[in-house]
Coordinates of N, CA and C and ligand atoms in Angstrom, one line a residue:
M24 N 0.8 -1.2 0.0 CA 0.0 0.0 0.0 C 0.9 1.3 0.0
K25 N 0.5 2.3 -0.8 CA 1.3 3.5 -0.9 C 1.1 4.3 0.5
E26 N 2.3 4.7 1.0 CA 2.2 5.4 2.2 C 1.7 6.8 2.0
L27 N 0.8 7.2 2.9 CA 0.3 8.6 2.8 C 1.3 9.6 3.3
Q28 N 1.6 10.6 2.5 CA 2.6 11.5 2.9 C 1.9 12.7 3.6
K29 N 2.5 13.0 4.8 CA 1.9 14.2 5.5 C 2.9 15.4 5.3
H30 N 2.4 16.4 4.6 CA 3.2 17.5 4.3 C 3.2 18.5 5.5
I31 N 4.3 19.2 5.6 CA 4.3 20.4 6.5 C 3.7 21.5 5.6
I32 N 2.7 22.2 6.1 CA 2.1 23.2 5.3 C 2.3 24.6 5.9
V33 N 3.0 25.4 5.1 CA 3.3 26.8 5.5 C 2.4 27.7 4.7
G34 N 1.7 28.6 5.4 CA 0.9 29.6 4.8 C 1.7 30.9 4.7
I35 N 1.5 31.6 3.5 CA 2.2 32.9 3.5 C 1.1 33.9 3.1
T36 N 0.9 34.9 4.0 CA -0.2 35.9 3.8 C 0.3 37.3 4.0
G37 N -0.6 38.2 3.8 CA -0.2 39.6 4.0 C -1.2 40.5 3.2
G38 N -1.3 41.7 3.6 CA -2.3 42.6 3.0 C -2.0 42.9 1.5
I39 N -2.9 43.5 0.8 CA -2.7 43.8 -0.6 C -1.5 44.6 -0.8
G40 N -0.7 44.2 -1.8 CA 0.5 44.9 -2.2 C 1.7 44.7 -1.2
S41 N 1.5 43.8 -0.2 CA 2.6 43.6 0.7 C 3.8 42.9 0.1
G42 N 3.5 42.1 -1.0 CA 4.6 41.4 -1.7 C 4.6 39.9 -1.5
K43 N 3.4 39.3 -1.1 CA 3.3 37.9 -0.9 C 3.8 37.1 -2.1
T44 N 3.4 37.5 -3.3 CA 3.7 36.7 -4.5 C 5.2 36.9 -4.8
T45 N 5.7 38.1 -4.6 CA 7.2 38.4 -4.9 C 8.0 37.5 -3.9
I46 N 7.6 37.4 -2.6 CA 8.4 36.7 -1.6 C 8.2 35.2 -1.9
S47 N 7.0 34.8 -2.3 CA 6.8 33.3 -2.5 C 7.7 32.8 -3.6
K48 N 8.0 33.7 -4.6 CA 8.9 33.3 -5.7 C 10.3 33.0 -5.2
Y49 N 10.7 33.7 -4.1 CA 12.0 33.5 -3.5 C 12.0 32.0 -2.9
F50 N 10.9 31.7 -2.3 CA 10.8 30.3 -1.7 C 10.9 29.3 -2.8
E51 N 10.3 29.6 -4.0 CA 10.4 28.7 -5.1 C 11.8 28.5 -5.5
G52 N 12.6 29.6 -5.4 CA 14.0 29.6 -5.8 C 14.8 28.7 -4.8
F53 N 14.3 28.6 -3.6 CA 14.9 27.7 -2.6 C 14.5 26.2 -2.8
G54 N 13.7 26.0 -3.8 CA 13.2 24.6 -4.1 C 11.9 24.2 -3.4
I55 N 11.2 25.2 -2.9 CA 10.0 24.9 -2.2 C 8.8 25.0 -3.2
P56 N 7.9 24.0 -3.3 CA 6.7 24.1 -4.2 C 5.7 25.1 -3.5
V57 N 5.2 26.0 -4.4 CA 4.3 27.0 -3.9 C 2.9 26.9 -4.6
Y58 N 1.9 26.9 -3.9 CA 0.5 26.9 -4.4 C 0.0 28.3 -4.3
Y59 N -0.3 29.0 -5.4 CA -0.9 30.3 -5.4 C -2.4 30.3 -5.4
A60 N -3.0 30.3 -4.2 CA -4.4 30.0 -4.1 C -5.3 31.0 -4.9
D61 N -5.0 32.3 -4.8 CA -5.8 33.3 -5.5 C -5.7 33.2 -7.0
L62 N -4.5 32.9 -7.4 CA -4.3 32.7 -8.9 C -5.0 31.5 -9.4
E63 N -4.9 30.4 -8.6 CA -5.6 29.2 -9.0 C -7.1 29.4 -9.0
A64 N -7.6 30.1 -8.0 CA -9.1 30.4 -8.0 C -9.5 31.1 -9.2
K65 N -8.7 32.1 -9.6 CA -9.1 32.9 -10.8 C -9.1 31.9 -12.1
A66 N -8.0 31.1 -12.1 CA -7.9 30.2 -13.3 C -9.1 29.2 -13.3
L67 N -9.5 28.7 -12.1 CA -10.6 27.7 -12.1 C -11.9 28.4 -12.4
M68 N -12.1 29.6 -12.1 CA -13.3 30.3 -12.4 C -13.5 30.5 -13.9
N69 N -12.4 30.4 -14.6 CA -12.5 30.5 -16.1 C -12.6 29.1 -16.7
R70 N -12.0 28.1 -16.0 CA -11.8 26.8 -16.6 C -12.9 25.8 -16.3
S71 N -13.4 25.9 -15.0 CA -14.4 24.9 -14.6 C -15.8 25.1 -15.0
K72 N -16.4 24.1 -15.7 CA -17.7 24.3 -16.3 C -18.7 24.4 -15.1
V73 N -18.5 23.6 -14.1 CA -19.4 23.6 -12.9 C -19.4 25.0 -12.3
I74 N -18.2 25.6 -12.0 CA -18.2 26.9 -11.4 C -18.9 27.9 -12.3
K75 N -18.6 27.8 -13.6 CA -19.2 28.8 -14.6 C -20.7 28.7 -14.5
R76 N -21.3 27.5 -14.5 CA -22.7 27.3 -14.5 C -23.3 27.9 -13.2
K77 N -22.7 27.7 -12.1 CA -23.2 28.2 -10.8 C -23.0 29.7 -10.7
L78 N -21.9 30.2 -11.2 CA -21.8 31.7 -11.1 C -22.8 32.4 -12.0
I79 N -23.1 31.8 -13.2 CA -24.1 32.4 -14.1 C -25.5 32.4 -13.4
A80 N -25.7 31.2 -12.7 CA -27.0 31.1 -12.0 C -27.1 32.2 -10.9
L81 N -25.9 32.5 -10.3 CA -25.9 33.5 -9.1 C -25.9 34.9 -9.6
F82 N -25.1 35.2 -10.7 CA -24.9 36.6 -11.1 C -25.6 37.0 -12.4
G83 N -26.0 36.0 -13.1 CA -26.6 36.2 -14.5 C -25.6 36.1 -15.6
D84 N -26.1 36.2 -16.8 CA -25.3 35.9 -18.0 C -24.1 36.8 -18.1
D85 N -24.2 38.0 -17.5 CA -23.1 39.0 -17.6 C -21.9 38.6 -16.8
A86 N -22.0 37.5 -16.0 CA -20.8 37.0 -15.2 C -19.6 36.7 -16.1
Y87 N -19.9 36.3 -17.4 CA -18.8 35.9 -18.3 C -19.0 36.7 -19.6
I88 N -17.9 37.1 -20.2 CA -17.9 37.7 -21.5 C -16.9 36.8 -22.4
N89 N -17.4 36.3 -23.5 CA -16.6 35.4 -24.3 C -15.9 34.3 -23.5
N90 N -16.6 33.7 -22.6 CA -16.1 32.6 -21.8 C -15.1 33.1 -20.8
T91 N -14.9 34.4 -20.6 CA -13.9 34.8 -19.6 C -14.7 35.5 -18.5
L92 N -14.3 35.3 -17.3 CA -14.9 35.9 -16.1 C -14.9 37.4 -16.2
N93 N -16.1 38.0 -16.0 CA -16.2 39.4 -16.1 C -16.0 40.0 -14.6
R94 N -14.8 40.1 -14.3 CA -14.4 40.5 -12.9 C -15.0 41.8 -12.4
D95 N -15.0 42.8 -13.4 CA -15.5 44.1 -13.0 C -17.0 44.0 -12.7
Y96 N -17.7 43.2 -13.5 CA -19.2 43.1 -13.2 C -19.4 42.4 -11.9
L97 N -18.7 41.3 -11.6 CA -18.9 40.6 -10.3 C -18.6 41.6 -9.2
R98 N -17.5 42.3 -9.3 CA -17.1 43.2 -8.2 C -18.2 44.3 -8.0
S99 N -18.8 44.8 -9.1 CA -19.8 45.8 -8.9 C -21.1 45.2 -8.3
Q100 N -21.4 44.0 -8.6 CA -22.6 43.3 -8.0 C -22.4 43.0 -6.5
I101 N -21.1 42.6 -6.2 CA -20.8 42.3 -4.8 C -20.8 43.6 -4.0
F102 N -20.4 44.6 -4.6 CA -20.4 45.9 -3.9 C -21.8 46.3 -3.5
K103 N -22.7 46.0 -4.4 CA -24.1 46.4 -4.2 C -24.8 45.4 -3.2
E104 N -24.4 44.1 -3.2 CA -25.0 43.1 -2.5 C -24.0 42.2 -1.8
K105 N -23.6 42.6 -0.6 CA -22.4 42.0 0.1 C -22.6 40.4 0.2
K106 N -23.8 40.0 0.4 CA -24.0 38.5 0.6 C -23.5 37.7 -0.6
L107 N -23.4 38.3 -1.8 CA -23.0 37.6 -3.0 C -21.6 37.1 -2.8
L108 N -20.8 37.8 -2.0 CA -19.4 37.4 -1.9 C -19.3 36.0 -1.2
S109 N -20.0 35.8 -0.1 CA -20.0 34.5 0.6 C -20.6 33.4 -0.3
K110 N -21.6 33.8 -1.1 CA -22.2 32.8 -2.0 C -21.2 32.4 -3.1
M111 N -20.5 33.4 -3.6 CA -19.5 33.1 -4.6 C -18.4 32.2 -4.0
N112 N -18.0 32.6 -2.8 CA -16.9 31.8 -2.2 C -17.4 30.4 -1.9
A113 N -18.6 30.2 -1.6 CA -19.2 28.8 -1.4 C -19.1 28.0 -2.6
I114 N -19.2 28.7 -3.8 CA -19.1 27.9 -5.1 C -17.6 27.6 -5.4
V115 N -16.7 28.6 -5.2 CA -15.4 28.5 -5.7 C -14.4 27.8 -4.7
H116 N -14.6 28.1 -3.4 CA -13.6 27.6 -2.4 C -13.5 26.0 -2.4
P117 N -14.6 25.3 -2.4 CA -14.5 23.8 -2.4 C -13.7 23.3 -3.6
K118 N -13.9 23.9 -4.7 CA -13.2 23.5 -5.9 C -11.7 23.8 -5.8
V119 N -11.4 24.9 -5.3 CA -9.9 25.3 -5.1 C -9.3 24.3 -4.1
G120 N -10.1 24.1 -3.0 CA -9.6 23.2 -2.0 C -9.3 21.8 -2.5
A121 N -10.2 21.3 -3.4 CA -9.9 19.9 -4.0 C -8.7 20.0 -4.9
H122 N -8.6 21.1 -5.7 CA -7.5 21.2 -6.6 C -6.2 21.3 -5.8
Y123 N -6.2 22.0 -4.7 CA -5.0 22.2 -3.9 C -4.6 20.8 -3.3
K124 N -5.6 20.0 -2.9 CA -5.3 18.7 -2.3 C -4.6 17.8 -3.3
R125 N -5.1 17.8 -4.5 CA -4.5 17.0 -5.6 C -3.1 17.4 -5.9
W126 N -2.9 18.7 -5.9 CA -1.6 19.3 -6.2 C -0.6 18.9 -5.0
A127 N -1.1 19.1 -3.8 CA -0.2 18.8 -2.6 C 0.3 17.4 -2.6
K128 N -0.6 16.4 -3.0 CA -0.3 15.0 -3.0 C 0.9 14.7 -3.9
K129 N 1.1 15.5 -4.9 CA 2.1 15.2 -5.9 C 3.5 15.8 -5.5
Q130 N 3.5 16.6 -4.4 CA 4.7 17.3 -4.1 C 5.6 16.5 -3.2
N131 N 6.9 16.7 -3.4 CA 7.8 15.9 -2.6 C 8.9 16.9 -2.1
A132 N 8.7 17.5 -1.0 CA 9.6 18.6 -0.5 C 9.5 18.6 1.0
P133 N 10.5 19.2 1.7 CA 10.4 19.3 3.2 C 9.2 20.0 3.7
Y134 N 8.7 20.9 2.9 CA 7.4 21.6 3.3 C 6.8 22.2 2.0
I135 N 5.5 22.5 2.0 CA 5.0 23.2 0.9 C 4.4 24.6 1.4
L136 N 4.4 25.5 0.5 CA 4.0 26.9 0.8 C 2.7 27.2 0.1
K137 N 1.8 27.8 0.8 CA 0.5 28.1 0.2 C 0.3 29.6 0.3
E138 N 0.3 30.3 -0.8 CA 0.1 31.8 -0.8 C -1.4 32.1 -0.8
V139 N -1.9 32.7 0.3 CA -3.3 33.0 0.4 C -3.5 34.5 0.9
A140 N -4.3 35.3 0.3 CA -4.5 36.6 0.8 C -5.2 36.7 2.1
I141 N -6.1 35.8 2.3 CA -6.9 35.9 3.5 C -6.9 34.6 4.3
I142 N -6.2 34.6 5.4 CA -6.2 33.4 6.3 C -6.9 33.7 7.6
F143 N -6.4 34.8 8.3 CA -7.0 35.1 9.6 C -8.4 35.7 9.5
E144 N -8.6 36.4 8.5 CA -10.0 37.0 8.3 C -11.0 35.9 8.2
N145 N -10.7 34.8 7.7 CA -11.6 33.7 7.6 C -11.4 32.6 8.7
N146 N -10.5 32.9 9.6 CA -10.2 32.0 10.7 C -9.8 30.6 10.2
L147 N -8.9 30.7 9.2 CA -8.4 29.4 8.6 C -7.0 29.0 9.1
Q148 N -6.5 29.6 10.2 CA -5.1 29.4 10.6 C -4.8 27.9 11.0
S149 N -5.9 27.2 11.4 CA -5.6 25.8 11.8 C -5.3 24.9 10.7
Q150 N -5.5 25.4 9.4 CA -5.1 24.6 8.3 C -3.5 24.5 8.0
Y151 N -2.8 25.4 8.8 CA -1.4 25.5 8.5 C -0.5 25.1 9.7
D152 N 0.6 24.6 9.4 CA 1.6 24.2 10.5 C 2.3 25.5 11.0
Y153 N 2.6 26.3 10.0 CA 3.3 27.6 10.3 C 2.7 28.7 9.4
I154 N 2.7 29.9 9.8 CA 2.2 31.0 9.0 C 3.2 32.2 9.0
I155 N 3.5 32.6 7.7 CA 4.4 33.7 7.5 C 3.5 34.9 7.1
T156 N 3.7 36.1 7.7 CA 3.0 37.3 7.3 C 4.0 38.2 6.7
V157 N 3.6 38.7 5.5 CA 4.5 39.7 4.8 C 3.9 41.1 5.1
I158 N 4.7 42.0 5.6 CA 4.2 43.4 5.8 C 5.0 44.4 5.1
A159 N 4.5 45.5 4.9 CA 5.2 46.7 4.3 C 4.5 47.9 4.6
D160 N 5.1 49.1 4.5 CA 4.5 50.3 4.9 C 3.2 50.5 4.0
K161 N 2.2 51.1 4.7 CA 0.9 51.2 4.0 C 1.0 52.1 2.7
E162 N 1.7 53.2 2.8 CA 1.8 54.1 1.7 C 2.6 53.4 0.5
E163 N 3.6 52.7 0.9 CA 4.3 51.9 -0.1 C 3.4 50.9 -0.8
R164 N 2.6 50.2 -0.1 CA 1.7 49.2 -0.6 C 0.7 49.9 -1.6
V165 N 0.2 51.0 -1.1 CA -0.8 51.7 -2.0 C -0.2 52.1 -3.3
K166 N 1.0 52.6 -3.2 CA 1.7 53.0 -4.5 C 2.0 51.8 -5.4
R167 N 2.4 50.7 -4.8 CA 2.7 49.5 -5.6 C 1.5 49.0 -6.4
V168 N 0.3 49.0 -5.6 CA -0.9 48.4 -6.3 C -1.4 49.4 -7.3
M169 N -1.4 50.7 -7.0 CA -1.8 51.7 -8.0 C -1.1 51.5 -9.3
Q170 N 0.3 51.3 -9.1 CA 1.1 51.2 -10.3 C 0.9 49.8 -11.0
R171 N 0.7 48.7 -10.2 CA 0.6 47.4 -10.8 C -0.8 47.3 -11.5
D172 N -1.9 47.7 -10.9 CA -3.2 47.4 -11.4 C -3.8 48.7 -12.0
N173 N -3.1 49.8 -12.1 CA -3.7 51.0 -12.6 C -5.0 51.4 -11.9
S174 N -5.0 51.2 -10.6 CA -6.2 51.4 -9.8 C -6.0 52.7 -9.0
S175 N -7.2 53.2 -8.5 CA -7.1 54.5 -7.8 C -6.7 54.3 -6.3
R176 N -6.2 55.4 -5.8 CA -5.7 55.4 -4.4 C -6.9 54.9 -3.5
D177 N -8.1 55.5 -3.7 CA -9.3 55.2 -2.9 C -9.6 53.7 -2.9
S178 N -9.6 53.1 -4.1 CA -10.0 51.7 -4.2 C -9.0 50.8 -3.5
V179 N -7.7 51.1 -3.5 CA -6.7 50.3 -2.8 C -6.9 50.5 -1.3
K180 N -7.2 51.7 -0.9 CA -7.4 52.0 0.5 C -8.6 51.3 1.1
A181 N -9.6 51.2 0.2 CA -10.9 50.6 0.6 C -10.6 49.1 0.9
I182 N -9.8 48.5 0.0 CA -9.4 47.0 0.2 C -8.6 46.9 1.5
I183 N -7.7 47.8 1.7 CA -6.9 47.7 3.0 C -7.8 47.8 4.2
R184 N -8.7 48.7 4.1 CA -9.6 48.8 5.3 C -10.4 47.5 5.6
N185 N -10.7 46.8 4.6 CA -11.4 45.5 4.7 C -10.6 44.3 5.2
Q186 N -9.3 44.5 5.2 CA -8.4 43.4 5.7 C -8.0 43.7 7.1
F187 N -7.5 42.6 7.8 CA -7.0 42.8 9.1 C -5.8 43.7 9.1
S188 N -5.5 44.4 10.2 CA -4.3 45.2 10.3 C -3.1 44.3 10.4
D189 N -1.9 44.9 10.0 CA -0.7 44.1 10.1 C -0.5 43.7 11.6
Q190 N -0.8 44.6 12.5 CA -0.6 44.2 13.9 C -1.4 43.0 14.3
E191 N -2.6 42.9 13.9 CA -3.4 41.7 14.2 C -2.8 40.4 13.6
K192 N -2.4 40.6 12.4 CA -1.8 39.4 11.7 C -0.5 39.0 12.4
I193 N 0.3 39.9 12.7 CA 1.6 39.6 13.3 C 1.5 38.8 14.6
K194 N 0.5 39.2 15.4 CA 0.2 38.5 16.7 C 0.0 37.0 16.5
K195 N -0.7 36.7 15.3 CA -1.1 35.3 15.1 C -0.1 34.5 14.2
S196 N 1.0 35.2 13.8 CA 1.9 34.5 12.9 C 3.1 33.9 13.6
D197 N 3.7 32.9 12.9 CA 5.0 32.4 13.4 C 6.2 33.2 12.9
F198 N 6.1 33.7 11.7 CA 7.2 34.5 11.1 C 6.6 35.7 10.5
V199 N 7.4 36.8 10.4 CA 7.0 38.0 9.8 C 8.2 38.4 8.8
I200 N 7.8 38.8 7.6 CA 8.8 39.3 6.7 C 8.5 40.8 6.4
E201 N 9.4 41.7 6.7 CA 9.2 43.1 6.4 C 9.7 43.4 5.0
N202 N 8.8 43.7 4.1 CA 9.2 43.8 2.7 C 9.1 45.3 2.2
N203 N 10.0 46.1 2.8 CA 10.1 47.5 2.2 C 11.2 47.5 1.2
D204 N 12.3 46.7 1.6 CA 13.4 46.6 0.7 C 13.6 45.2 0.3
L205 N 13.6 45.0 -1.1 CA 13.6 43.6 -1.6 C 14.7 42.7 -1.1
E206 N 16.0 43.3 -1.1 CA 17.1 42.5 -0.7 C 17.0 42.0 0.8
A207 N 16.6 43.0 1.6 CA 16.4 42.6 3.0 C 15.3 41.6 3.2
A208 N 14.3 41.7 2.4 CA 13.2 40.7 2.5 C 13.6 39.3 2.1
K209 N 14.4 39.3 1.0 CA 14.9 38.0 0.5 C 15.8 37.3 1.6
L210 N 16.6 38.1 2.3 CA 17.4 37.6 3.4 C 16.5 37.0 4.5
Q211 N 15.5 37.7 4.8 CA 14.6 37.2 5.9 C 13.9 35.9 5.4
A212 N 13.6 35.8 4.1 CA 12.9 34.6 3.6 C 13.9 33.4 3.7
Q213 N 15.2 33.7 3.4 CA 16.2 32.7 3.5 C 16.4 32.2 4.9
I214 N 16.4 33.1 5.9 CA 16.5 32.7 7.3 C 15.3 31.9 7.7
I215 N 14.1 32.3 7.3 CA 12.9 31.5 7.7 C 13.0 30.1 7.1
H216 N 13.4 30.0 5.8 CA 13.5 28.7 5.1 C 14.5 27.8 5.9
N217 N 15.7 28.4 6.2 CA 16.7 27.6 6.9 C 16.1 27.1 8.3
N218 N 15.4 28.0 8.9 CA 14.8 27.7 10.2 C 13.8 26.5 10.0
L219 N 13.0 26.6 9.0 CA 11.9 25.6 8.8 C 12.6 24.3 8.5
I220 N 13.5 24.3 7.6 CA 14.1 22.9 7.3 C 14.9 22.3 8.4
S221 N 15.5 23.2 9.3 CA 16.2 22.6 10.4 C 15.3 22.1 11.5
N222 N 14.1 22.6 11.5 CA 13.1 22.2 12.5 C 12.2 21.0 12.1
I223 N 12.3 20.6 10.8 CA 11.4 19.6 10.3 C 12.1 18.2 10.4
Ligands
LIG24 P1 -1.8 41.1 -3.9 O1 -2.4 40.9 -2.5 O2 -2.4 42.4 -4.5 O3 -1.9 39.9 -4.8 P2 0.9 40.7 -3.2 O4 1.0 40.9 -1.7 O5 1.0 39.4 -3.8 O6 -0.3 41.5 -3.7 P3 3.0 41.4 -5.1 O7 2.1 41.2 -6.2 O8 4.1 40.5 -4.8 O9 2.1 41.6 -3.8 O10 3.6 42.9 -5.1 C1 2.8 44.0 -5.5 C2 3.6 44.9 -6.5 O11 4.7 45.5 -5.8 C3 4.2 44.1 -7.6 O12 4.2 44.9 -8.8 C4 5.7 43.9 -7.1 O13 6.6 43.8 -8.2 C5 6.0 45.1 -6.3 N1 6.9 44.9 -5.2 C6 6.9 43.9 -4.3 N2 7.8 44.0 -3.3 C7 8.4 45.2 -3.6 C8 9.5 45.9 -3.0 N3 10.1 45.5 -1.9 N4 9.9 47.1 -3.6 C9 9.3 47.5 -4.7 N5 8.3 46.9 -5.3 C10 7.9 45.8 -4.8

């Protein structure tokens, strides 16, 4: 019988624009497999016929344009009717969870890293053996996201207001990476990686 492998699961989180994805790439460079949960969720929303059918039932035909998820439309509908967010999550999250489990089974590494924007806000910390929170100065984060997404200052600030503060996240985390300067952040990632592999 094939032995079931129990992975050490490390979550990496942080507010919008903190640099979760950027830092996760460093861990990939150290040979650690990374699951990008938000990216996979977006991909599944375009790929999965079941999700597509359910989202159209929830939001109407405008949910997709030419088979591609109409994110702006969904965002505007959720803004008007907040309950739609939890209904959408109830459709998408189980599929992402199943996809992640299949992915995790195939990995062979001292630990796996899961990049997720929201862990503490949804009280999901028990799913992880360790949690790393990436932080950066708020004004720096606002500037980064405005530049990356071509979005307005107000819209980035509204997202930040909806997320837990860095202080709240730090209290609940095992490790913190301060990402104001990339080189310093990479060094912190390397130290955490060394720490994790020597403790496993
Ligand atoms: P989101 O929650 O929006 O997905 P994130 O936390 O994953 O964001 P990244 O996408 O890694 O953040 O970074 C946001 C932007 O800031 C990217 O364009 C990235 O290249 C840039 N960035 C990340 N870290 C730094 C840094 N230390 N200095 C300058 N720019 C940075």
